[in-house]
Coordinates of C-alpha atoms and ligand atoms in Angstrom, one line a residue:
X21 CA 111.4 125.6 108.8
X22 CA 114.4 125.9 106.5
X23 CA 114.0 126.3 102.9
X24 CA 114.6 123.8 101.1
X25 CA 114.1 122.7 97.3
X26 CA 111.2 119.9 96.2
X27 CA 113.5 117.2 94.0
X28 CA 112.9 117.0 90.4
X29 CA 111.0 113.8 89.4
X30 CA 113.2 111.5 87.1
X31 CA 111.9 109.0 84.3
X32 CA 113.5 106.4 86.7
X33 CA 115.0 106.6 90.0
X34 CA 118.7 107.8 90.1
X35 CA 121.1 107.3 93.2
X36 CA 122.1 110.8 94.0
X37 CA 126.4 111.5 94.3
X38 CA 126.3 111.8 98.2
X39 CA 126.1 115.2 99.8
X40 CA 127.5 114.8 103.3
X41 CA 125.5 116.3 106.3
X42 CA 122.9 118.4 104.2
X43 CA 120.5 117.0 106.6
X44 CA 122.3 117.4 109.4
X45 CA 119.9 120.2 110.1
X46 CA 116.7 118.3 110.0
X47 CA 115.7 117.6 113.6
X48 CA 112.0 117.4 115.2
X49 CA 111.0 119.3 117.7
X50 CA 111.5 118.2 121.5
X51 CA 109.1 117.1 124.0
X52 CA 108.6 119.3 126.7
X53 CA 108.8 118.1 130.1
X54 CA 104.9 117.4 130.5
X55 CA 104.9 115.3 127.3
X56 CA 108.0 113.3 128.6
X57 CA 107.1 113.1 131.9
X58 CA 103.3 111.7 131.5
X59 CA 104.3 108.6 129.8
X60 CA 106.8 107.6 131.9
X61 CA 110.6 109.4 130.7
X62 CA 112.3 112.2 132.3
X63 CA 111.1 115.9 131.7
X64 CA 114.9 116.8 130.2
X65 CA 118.4 116.0 129.9
X66 CA 119.6 113.8 133.2
X67 CA 122.8 115.1 134.6
X68 CA 124.8 111.5 133.7
X69 CA 123.0 111.1 130.5
X70 CA 125.9 109.4 128.9
X71 CA 126.4 106.6 131.0
X72 CA 122.4 106.1 131.4
X73 CA 122.2 105.9 127.7
X74 CA 124.9 103.2 127.3
X75 CA 123.5 101.3 130.4
X76 CA 120.3 101.5 128.7
X77 CA 122.0 100.1 125.4
X78 CA 123.4 97.7 127.4
X79 CA 119.8 96.6 129.0
X80 CA 118.1 96.8 125.2
X81 CA 120.8 94.2 123.6
X82 CA 120.6 92.0 126.7
X83 CA 116.6 91.6 126.3
X84 CA 117.0 91.7 122.5
X85 CA 119.1 88.7 120.6
X86 CA 117.7 90.2 117.4
X87 CA 118.8 93.6 118.4
X88 CA 122.4 92.0 119.1
X89 CA 122.5 90.0 115.9
X90 CA 121.6 92.7 113.9
X91 CA 124.3 94.9 115.6
X92 CA 126.9 91.9 115.2
X93 CA 126.5 90.6 111.8
X94 CA 126.9 93.3 109.2
X95 CA 129.6 92.9 107.0
X96 CA 129.4 96.1 104.7
X97 CA 128.3 94.7 101.8
X98 CA 126.7 97.8 101.0
X99 CA 123.5 96.3 99.4
X100 CA 121.1 98.4 101.3
X101 CA 123.0 101.9 100.4
X102 CA 120.5 102.8 97.8
X103 CA 117.3 101.3 99.3
X104 CA 116.2 104.1 101.5
X105 CA 113.9 106.5 100.2
X106 CA 115.4 109.1 102.6
X107 CA 118.7 108.4 100.9
X108 CA 117.6 108.7 97.6
X109 CA 115.2 111.7 98.4
X110 CA 118.0 113.7 100.5
X111 CA 121.5 112.4 99.1
X112 CA 122.6 112.5 102.9
X113 CA 124.9 109.4 103.3
X114 CA 123.8 109.0 106.8
X115 CA 120.5 108.1 105.3
X116 CA 122.2 105.1 103.9
X117 CA 121.2 102.5 106.4
X118 CA 124.2 100.6 106.8
X119 CA 125.6 104.4 108.3
X120 CA 122.5 105.1 110.3
X121 CA 122.9 101.7 111.7
X122 CA 126.8 102.9 112.6
X123 CA 125.2 105.7 114.5
X124 CA 124.4 103.3 117.3
X125 CA 126.6 100.4 116.4
X126 CA 129.8 102.3 117.0
X127 CA 128.4 102.8 120.5
X128 CA 127.6 99.3 121.1
X129 CA 131.2 98.6 119.8
X130 CA 133.0 101.1 122.1
X131 CA 131.2 99.6 125.2
X132 CA 130.0 95.9 124.5
X133 CA 132.8 94.4 122.4
X134 CA 136.2 93.8 123.5
X135 CA 137.8 95.3 120.5
X136 CA 135.8 98.7 120.9
X137 CA 137.0 99.0 124.3
X138 CA 140.8 98.5 123.7
X139 CA 141.2 99.5 120.1
X140 CA 138.0 101.7 119.6
X141 CA 140.0 103.5 116.4
X142 CA 140.2 100.0 114.6
X143 CA 136.7 98.9 114.9
X144 CA 135.0 102.4 114.2
X145 CA 133.8 102.6 117.8
X146 CA 132.7 105.6 119.4
X147 CA 132.2 107.4 122.7
X148 CA 128.6 108.7 123.4
X149 CA 129.2 112.1 123.5
X150 CA 126.9 115.5 122.9
X151 CA 128.3 115.5 118.9
X152 CA 127.0 112.0 118.5
X153 CA 123.4 112.4 120.4
X154 CA 122.8 115.3 118.0
X155 CA 123.6 113.0 115.0
X156 CA 121.4 110.1 116.8
X157 CA 118.4 113.0 117.1
X158 CA 118.8 114.1 113.6
X159 CA 119.1 110.3 112.0
X160 CA 116.9 108.5 113.8
X161 CA 114.4 110.9 113.1
X162 CA 115.2 110.4 109.4
X163 CA 113.9 106.3 109.5
X164 CA 110.3 105.7 108.9
X165 CA 111.2 102.6 110.2
X166 CA 109.7 100.9 106.9
X167 CA 112.1 98.1 107.1
X168 CA 112.7 98.3 103.3
X169 CA 116.3 98.0 103.8
X170 CA 116.0 94.7 105.5
X171 CA 114.3 92.9 102.5
X172 CA 117.5 93.7 100.6
X173 CA 120.2 92.8 103.4
X174 CA 121.6 89.3 103.1
X175 CA 121.2 88.6 106.7
X176 CA 118.1 90.5 107.1
X177 CA 119.0 93.6 109.6
X178 CA 116.5 95.4 110.4
X179 CA 117.2 99.4 111.0
X180 CA 113.6 99.8 112.3
X181 CA 114.7 98.0 115.1
X182 CA 117.9 99.7 115.7
X183 CA 116.1 103.2 114.9
X184 CA 113.5 101.9 117.6
X185 CA 116.4 101.2 120.1
X186 CA 118.0 104.5 119.6
X187 CA 114.7 106.6 120.1
X188 CA 114.0 104.8 123.2
X189 CA 117.5 105.1 124.7
X190 CA 116.9 109.1 124.3
X191 CA 113.4 109.2 125.8
X192 CA 115.1 107.5 128.8
X193 CA 117.9 110.1 128.6
X194 CA 115.1 112.7 128.9
X195 CA 115.5 114.0 124.8
X196 CA 111.7 112.5 123.5
X197 CA 110.4 113.6 120.4
X198 CA 107.1 116.2 120.8
X199 CA 104.9 115.1 117.8
X200 CA 105.2 111.2 119.5
X201 CA 105.0 111.8 122.9
X202 CA 102.6 114.2 123.0
X203 CA 100.2 112.2 121.1
X204 CA 100.8 109.1 122.9
X205 CA 99.8 110.9 126.1
X206 CA 96.6 112.0 124.8
X207 CA 95.8 108.7 123.1
X208 CA 96.5 107.2 126.8
X209 CA 94.2 109.8 128.7
X210 CA 91.4 110.5 126.2
X211 CA 91.8 107.4 124.0
X212 CA 92.6 108.6 120.7
X213 CA 95.3 110.9 119.2
X214 CA 93.9 114.1 118.1
X215 CA 92.0 114.3 122.0
X216 CA 88.9 114.1 120.5
X217 CA 86.4 113.3 124.0
X218 CA 83.5 111.4 123.6
X219 CA 80.6 113.8 123.3
X220 CA 82.7 115.5 120.2
X221 CA 83.0 111.9 118.9
X222 CA 79.5 111.3 119.2
X223 CA 78.6 114.4 117.8
X224 CA 81.0 113.5 114.5
X225 CA 79.3 110.4 114.0
X226 CA 75.9 111.5 114.1
X227 CA 76.6 114.3 111.4
X228 CA 78.0 111.3 109.3
X229 CA 75.2 109.3 109.5
X230 CA 73.1 112.3 108.7
X231 CA 75.4 113.1 105.7
X232 CA 74.8 109.4 104.1
X233 CA 71.3 109.2 104.8
X234 CA 71.2 112.8 103.2
X235 CA 73.3 111.1 99.9
X236 CA 71.6 107.8 100.0
X237 CA 68.7 107.9 101.4
X238 CA 69.7 105.0 103.4
X239 CA 69.7 105.2 107.4
X240 CA 73.4 103.9 108.0
X241 CA 74.1 103.6 111.7
X242 CA 78.1 104.7 113.1
X243 CA 76.9 103.3 116.7
X244 CA 79.2 104.1 119.9
X245 CA 79.8 102.5 122.8
X246 CA 77.1 100.1 121.9
X247 CA 76.9 97.2 124.3
X248 CA 76.9 93.4 123.1
X249 CA 77.4 94.5 119.3
X250 CA 79.1 91.6 117.3
X251 CA 82.1 93.6 116.4
X252 CA 84.1 96.4 118.0
X253 CA 85.9 98.3 115.3
X254 CA 89.0 100.2 115.9
X255 CA 90.2 102.4 113.3
X256 CA 92.7 105.8 113.6
X257 CA 91.0 108.7 114.8
X258 CA 91.8 110.6 111.6
X259 CA 89.1 108.2 110.1
X260 CA 86.4 110.8 111.9
X261 CA 87.4 114.0 110.7
X262 CA 89.2 114.6 107.6
X263 CA 89.1 113.3 103.5
X264 CA 89.8 111.3 102.6
X265 CA 90.1 108.9 105.9
X266 CA 86.6 109.7 106.8
X267 CA 85.4 108.6 103.5
X268 CA 86.8 105.4 104.5
X269 CA 84.7 105.2 107.5
X270 CA 81.5 105.7 105.7
X271 CA 82.7 103.0 103.6
X272 CA 82.9 100.4 106.2
X273 CA 79.9 101.7 107.7
X274 CA 78.4 100.7 104.5
X275 CA 80.0 97.6 104.3
X276 CA 78.2 96.5 108.1
X277 CA 74.9 98.2 107.2
X278 CA 74.6 95.9 104.1
X279 CA 75.8 92.7 105.4
X280 CA 73.8 93.2 108.1
X281 CA 76.5 92.9 110.7
X282 CA 76.1 94.6 114.2
X283 CA 79.0 96.6 115.1
X284 CA 80.1 99.4 117.3
X285 CA 83.0 102.1 117.9
X286 CA 84.6 102.7 121.5
X287 CA 85.3 105.9 123.3
X288 CA 87.5 104.2 125.4
X289 CA 89.8 102.9 122.8
X290 CA 88.6 105.4 120.0
X291 CA 92.6 105.1 118.3
X292 CA 93.8 102.4 116.2
X293 CA 97.1 104.1 115.8
X294 CA 99.7 102.9 118.5
X295 CA 102.7 105.2 118.3
X296 CA 104.5 103.4 121.3
X297 CA 105.5 101.1 118.4
X298 CA 107.8 104.2 116.8
X299 CA 109.5 105.2 120.1
X300 CA 110.1 101.6 120.5
X301 CA 108.2 101.6 124.0
X302 CA 106.8 98.5 125.0
X303 CA 105.4 99.9 128.1
X304 CA 103.4 102.7 126.2
X305 CA 102.7 100.4 123.1
X306 CA 101.1 97.9 126.1
X307 CA 99.1 100.6 127.5
X308 CA 97.4 101.7 124.3
X309 CA 96.7 97.9 123.3
X310 CA 95.3 97.1 126.8
X311 CA 92.7 99.9 125.9
X312 CA 91.3 97.7 123.3
X313 CA 91.0 95.0 125.4
X314 CA 89.2 96.6 128.3
X315 CA 87.1 98.2 125.6
X316 CA 86.3 94.6 124.0
X317 CA 85.2 93.2 127.4
X318 CA 83.3 96.6 128.3
X319 CA 81.5 95.8 125.2
X320 CA 80.8 92.8 125.4
X321 CA 81.6 92.1 121.7
X322 CA 82.5 88.9 120.2
X323 CA 85.4 90.1 117.2
X324 CA 87.5 93.1 117.2
X325 CA 88.2 94.8 113.3
X326 CA 90.7 97.2 112.9
X327 CA 90.3 100.0 109.9
X328 CA 93.1 101.2 107.6
X329 CA 96.0 102.0 109.3
X330 CA 99.1 100.4 108.6
X331 CA 101.1 100.1 111.8
X332 CA 98.1 99.8 113.8
X333 CA 97.6 96.7 111.3
X334 CA 101.4 95.9 112.6
X335 CA 100.8 96.4 116.5
X336 CA 97.5 94.0 116.1
X337 CA 98.4 91.5 113.8
X338 CA 101.9 90.8 115.3
X339 CA 101.6 92.0 119.2
X340 CA 98.0 92.3 120.1
X341 CA 98.1 88.7 121.4
X342 CA 101.2 89.0 123.5
X343 CA 100.7 92.9 124.7
X344 CA 96.9 92.2 125.5
X345 CA 95.8 89.1 125.2
X346 CA 94.6 86.3 125.7
X347 CA 91.7 87.3 123.4
X348 CA 89.7 84.0 124.6
X349 CA 86.7 85.5 125.3
X350 CA 86.2 86.2 121.1
X351 CA 84.6 84.5 118.8
X352 CA 87.4 82.1 117.7
X353 CA 85.9 81.6 114.2
X354 CA 87.0 84.7 112.9
X355 CA 90.8 85.9 113.1
X356 CA 91.8 87.9 116.2
X357 CA 92.2 90.8 115.4
X358 CA 90.6 91.1 111.8
X359 CA 91.4 93.7 109.5
X360 CA 88.6 95.6 107.7
X361 CA 90.1 94.8 103.9
X362 CA 89.7 90.7 105.3
X363 CA 86.0 91.4 106.2
X364 CA 84.9 93.3 103.1
X365 CA 86.9 90.9 100.9
X366 CA 85.2 87.8 102.7
X367 CA 81.8 89.4 102.0
X368 CA 82.8 90.0 98.0
X369 CA 83.9 86.7 98.0
X370 CA 80.5 85.4 98.9
X371 CA 78.8 87.4 97.0
X372 CA 77.3 89.5 99.6
X373 CA 77.9 92.9 98.5
X374 CA 76.0 94.6 96.1
X375 CA 78.8 96.7 93.8
X376 CA 78.2 99.2 91.0
X377 CA 81.9 99.2 89.9
X378 CA 81.1 102.6 87.3
X379 CA 80.4 104.9 90.5
X380 CA 84.3 104.4 90.2
X381 CA 84.5 105.3 86.5
X382 CA 86.1 108.6 87.4
X383 CA 88.9 107.6 88.6
X384 CA 91.8 105.6 87.3
X385 CA 93.4 103.6 90.1
X386 CA 96.9 102.4 91.5
X387 CA 97.8 101.2 94.8
X388 CA 100.1 102.3 97.5
X389 CA 101.3 99.3 99.8
X390 CA 101.6 100.5 103.2
X391 CA 105.3 99.6 104.9
X392 CA 103.8 97.9 108.2
X393 CA 101.1 96.0 106.3
X394 CA 103.6 94.7 103.4
X395 CA 106.9 93.8 105.7
X396 CA 105.6 93.9 109.3
X397 CA 102.1 91.8 108.8
X398 CA 99.6 89.8 106.4
X399 CA 96.2 89.4 105.7
X400 CA 93.7 86.4 105.1
X401 CA 95.1 82.7 105.2
X402 CA 97.3 82.8 102.1
X403 CA 100.7 84.1 101.6
X404 CA 100.9 87.2 100.1
X405 CA 97.6 88.1 101.4
X406 CA 98.5 91.4 102.6
X407 CA 98.9 92.5 98.8
X408 CA 96.4 90.4 97.3
X409 CA 93.2 91.6 99.1
X410 CA 93.6 95.1 98.9
X411 CA 94.1 95.0 95.3
X412 CA 91.5 92.2 95.0
X413 CA 88.9 94.8 96.7
X414 CA 89.6 97.4 94.4
X415 CA 89.4 95.5 91.4
X416 CA 85.6 94.2 92.9
X417 CA 84.8 97.8 92.8
X418 CA 86.7 99.9 90.3
X419 CA 87.0 99.4 86.5
X420 CA 90.3 100.8 85.9
X421 CA 93.5 99.6 88.1
X422 CA 97.4 99.6 87.0
X423 CA 99.9 98.6 89.6
X424 CA 103.2 100.8 89.7
X425 CA 106.4 99.3 89.0
X426 CA 107.1 96.2 90.2
X427 CA 110.3 96.8 92.6
X428 CA 107.9 100.1 93.9
X429 CA 105.1 97.7 95.2
X430 CA 104.6 94.6 97.6
X431 CA 107.5 93.8 99.7
X432 CA 109.5 96.5 98.1
X433 CA 107.3 99.4 98.4
X434 CA 108.7 102.6 99.0
X435 CA 107.7 104.3 102.5
X436 CA 105.5 107.0 101.3
X437 CA 108.1 109.1 103.8
X438 CA 105.9 110.3 106.4
X439 CA 106.0 106.8 108.6
X440 CA 107.4 106.1 111.9
X441 CA 106.2 109.2 113.8
X442 CA 107.6 111.6 111.6
X443 CA 104.2 113.1 110.6
X444 CA 104.9 116.5 111.7
X445 CA 105.1 120.1 110.3
X446 CA 108.6 120.4 111.9
X447 CA 109.8 117.3 109.7
X448 CA 108.1 118.9 106.5
X449 CA 111.5 119.0 104.1
X450 CA 112.4 115.5 105.2
X451 CA 108.9 114.5 104.3
X452 CA 109.0 115.6 100.9
X453 CA 112.6 114.7 99.9
X454 CA 111.7 111.3 101.3
X455 CA 108.5 110.9 99.2
X456 CA 110.3 111.2 95.6
X457 CA 110.8 107.7 95.2
X458 CA 107.0 107.0 95.2
X459 CA 106.3 109.9 93.2
X460 CA 108.2 109.1 90.6
X461 CA 106.9 105.4 90.8
X462 CA 103.3 107.6 90.5
X463 CA 104.3 109.4 87.7
X464 CA 105.4 106.6 85.7
X465 CA 102.0 105.0 85.9
X466 CA 99.8 108.7 85.7
X467 CA 102.0 109.2 82.2
X468 CA 101.9 105.3 81.0
X469 CA 98.2 104.7 81.8
X470 CA 96.3 107.4 82.8
X471 CA 96.0 106.8 86.7
X472 CA 94.3 109.7 88.5
X473 CA 93.9 108.5 91.6
X474 CA 96.3 106.3 94.4
X475 CA 94.5 104.7 97.2
X476 CA 96.2 103.2 100.0
X477 CA 94.8 101.6 103.4
X478 CA 97.2 103.6 106.1
X479 CA 96.2 107.0 108.0
X480 CA 99.7 108.4 108.0
X481 CA 100.1 107.1 104.4
X482 CA 97.1 109.0 103.1
X483 CA 97.9 112.3 105.5
X484 CA 101.2 112.2 104.0
X485 CA 100.3 112.4 100.8
X486 CA 97.5 114.7 101.0
X487 CA 100.2 116.9 101.8
X488 CA 103.3 116.0 99.9
X489 CA 101.4 115.5 96.3
X490 CA 101.2 119.0 95.7
X491 CA 104.9 119.8 96.2
X492 CA 105.4 117.8 93.1
X493 CA 102.5 118.9 90.5
X494 CA 99.6 116.4 92.1
X495 CA 96.5 117.6 93.5
X496 CA 96.2 116.8 97.2
X497 CA 93.2 114.5 96.6
X498 CA 94.5 112.3 94.3
X499 CA 95.1 110.1 97.4
X500 CA 91.6 108.2 98.6
X501 CA 91.2 105.0 100.9
X502 CA 90.1 102.0 99.4
X503 CA 86.9 101.7 101.8
X504 CA 86.1 105.3 100.4
X505 CA 86.0 102.9 96.6
X506 CA 84.0 100.3 98.2
X507 CA 81.7 103.1 100.1
X508 CA 81.1 104.6 96.3
X509 CA 80.5 101.6 94.6
X510 CA 77.9 99.8 97.5
X511 CA 74.7 99.9 95.9
X512 CA 72.4 100.5 99.3
X513 CA 69.0 100.5 98.3
X514 CA 69.1 97.4 96.9
X515 CA 69.3 93.7 98.4
X516 CA 72.3 91.6 97.9
Ligands
SF4_622 S1 113.9 101.1 107.9 FE1 113.2 102.3 106.0 S2 113.6 104.7 106.4 FE2 114.9 103.2 107.7 S3 116.6 103.3 107.4 FE3 115.4 101.6 106.4 S4 114.9 102.0 104.4 FE4 115.5 103.8 105.5
SF4_623 S1 122.9 95.0 103.1 FE1 123.3 94.5 105.7 S2 125.2 93.5 105.7 FE2 125.1 94.6 103.6 S3 125.7 96.6 104.3 FE3 123.7 97.0 104.7 S4 123.2 96.3 106.9 FE4 125.4 95.8 106.5

């Protein structure tokens, strides 16, 4: 890993003077042939890769009208240029959303527009060649597909879709990314990203049951593969092994316990994350989504609830039905699927949980909105429910809550810096620099209100912050799960 300097936190975000090519060296490790072939891609760079890439681009553009509109409609107004956290943190102009798009658009113009075919120099059209492929591999792995730029673009151009298409094309010519593709292979064969087999999962859950009973004196169950439970909980596998994730899982279990809901985890679908989204692969996304359907049918559940995972909720909320539906065998009186925050919020509204807010009095909280929840999904039956519900839960279980500056939260939230399949140590420099805008916003509420902790509902955000907080002078345990706060506040040995 290259040496790098952590950016300095400033009182207010500043647009950096550009430094051309300063992040060109940043590239994730490439997938090896085994990782590639396991999920249906060529093991290495195919012979006629330029032609294959161009043909794949044509196929994608003809299948997706949205992609074609995004490529055709940019007017170079510049509104997006300072909206990407990776540009703000790195100063590399190729991390301006419009420049990132142009790496793709230039090839599209060259092969799929009249002007680009005959007057390429006039319209910025470029041949697909090795130099461009190197830039693609670098800069399409410097986009966390957070969609912040699309909020500020007058045409709503979504760079995330273009990044996904670029990654899909690269996979099809044999140039995949190790982190994502290895994980997808594991999830498709073992059932989760960690490669945690059923027995290890069972042992982990039993250990957590013992921990809760030791701490509270109450036997709270964490059932696995329990047939005919009402609820199948599908949660990120990070929840099974590391803090603060595991504290969130304990929180979900306490909520189900106190509400008297019957629930189970599944060893077949022991992963909410769906990295097929990150590589733009419909087939891989579908294979992973089908495991959730299979588990629900096999276990005979009535409801499916997703745990705290940002992109998993986007896939679940926006695509699960088309990927793996219909889910007409589930109880239609509940949302299909449902988010754990919706379950908890509903129980709080109906006074079904006994909560002691003072249990969290050692913390002053703020909340980090995860990109895929904020800009790619919703919660509840009200506009903006994805912003309201997590905050209302936090306020119901904590006495001290303050939001970060308004242009850094909700629809305008800044990415944690590790989303979109970039949460890998080979991209540490990018992750640290990309976290700058969020760290600056956090610093403001730390200084202004004495905020001590930041809560989140995304496994990737939590892992990313645990890693990057210390680079900016914070402590790694200043990131907490929302359901960790709920779990702390639930009074188990009293009836609601
Ligand atoms: S989607 Fe997010 S990471 Fe990608 S270019 Fe836009 S703002 Fe940057
Ligand atoms: S804001 Fe939209 S139209 Fe303007 S330069 Fe960016 S992508 Fe193009």
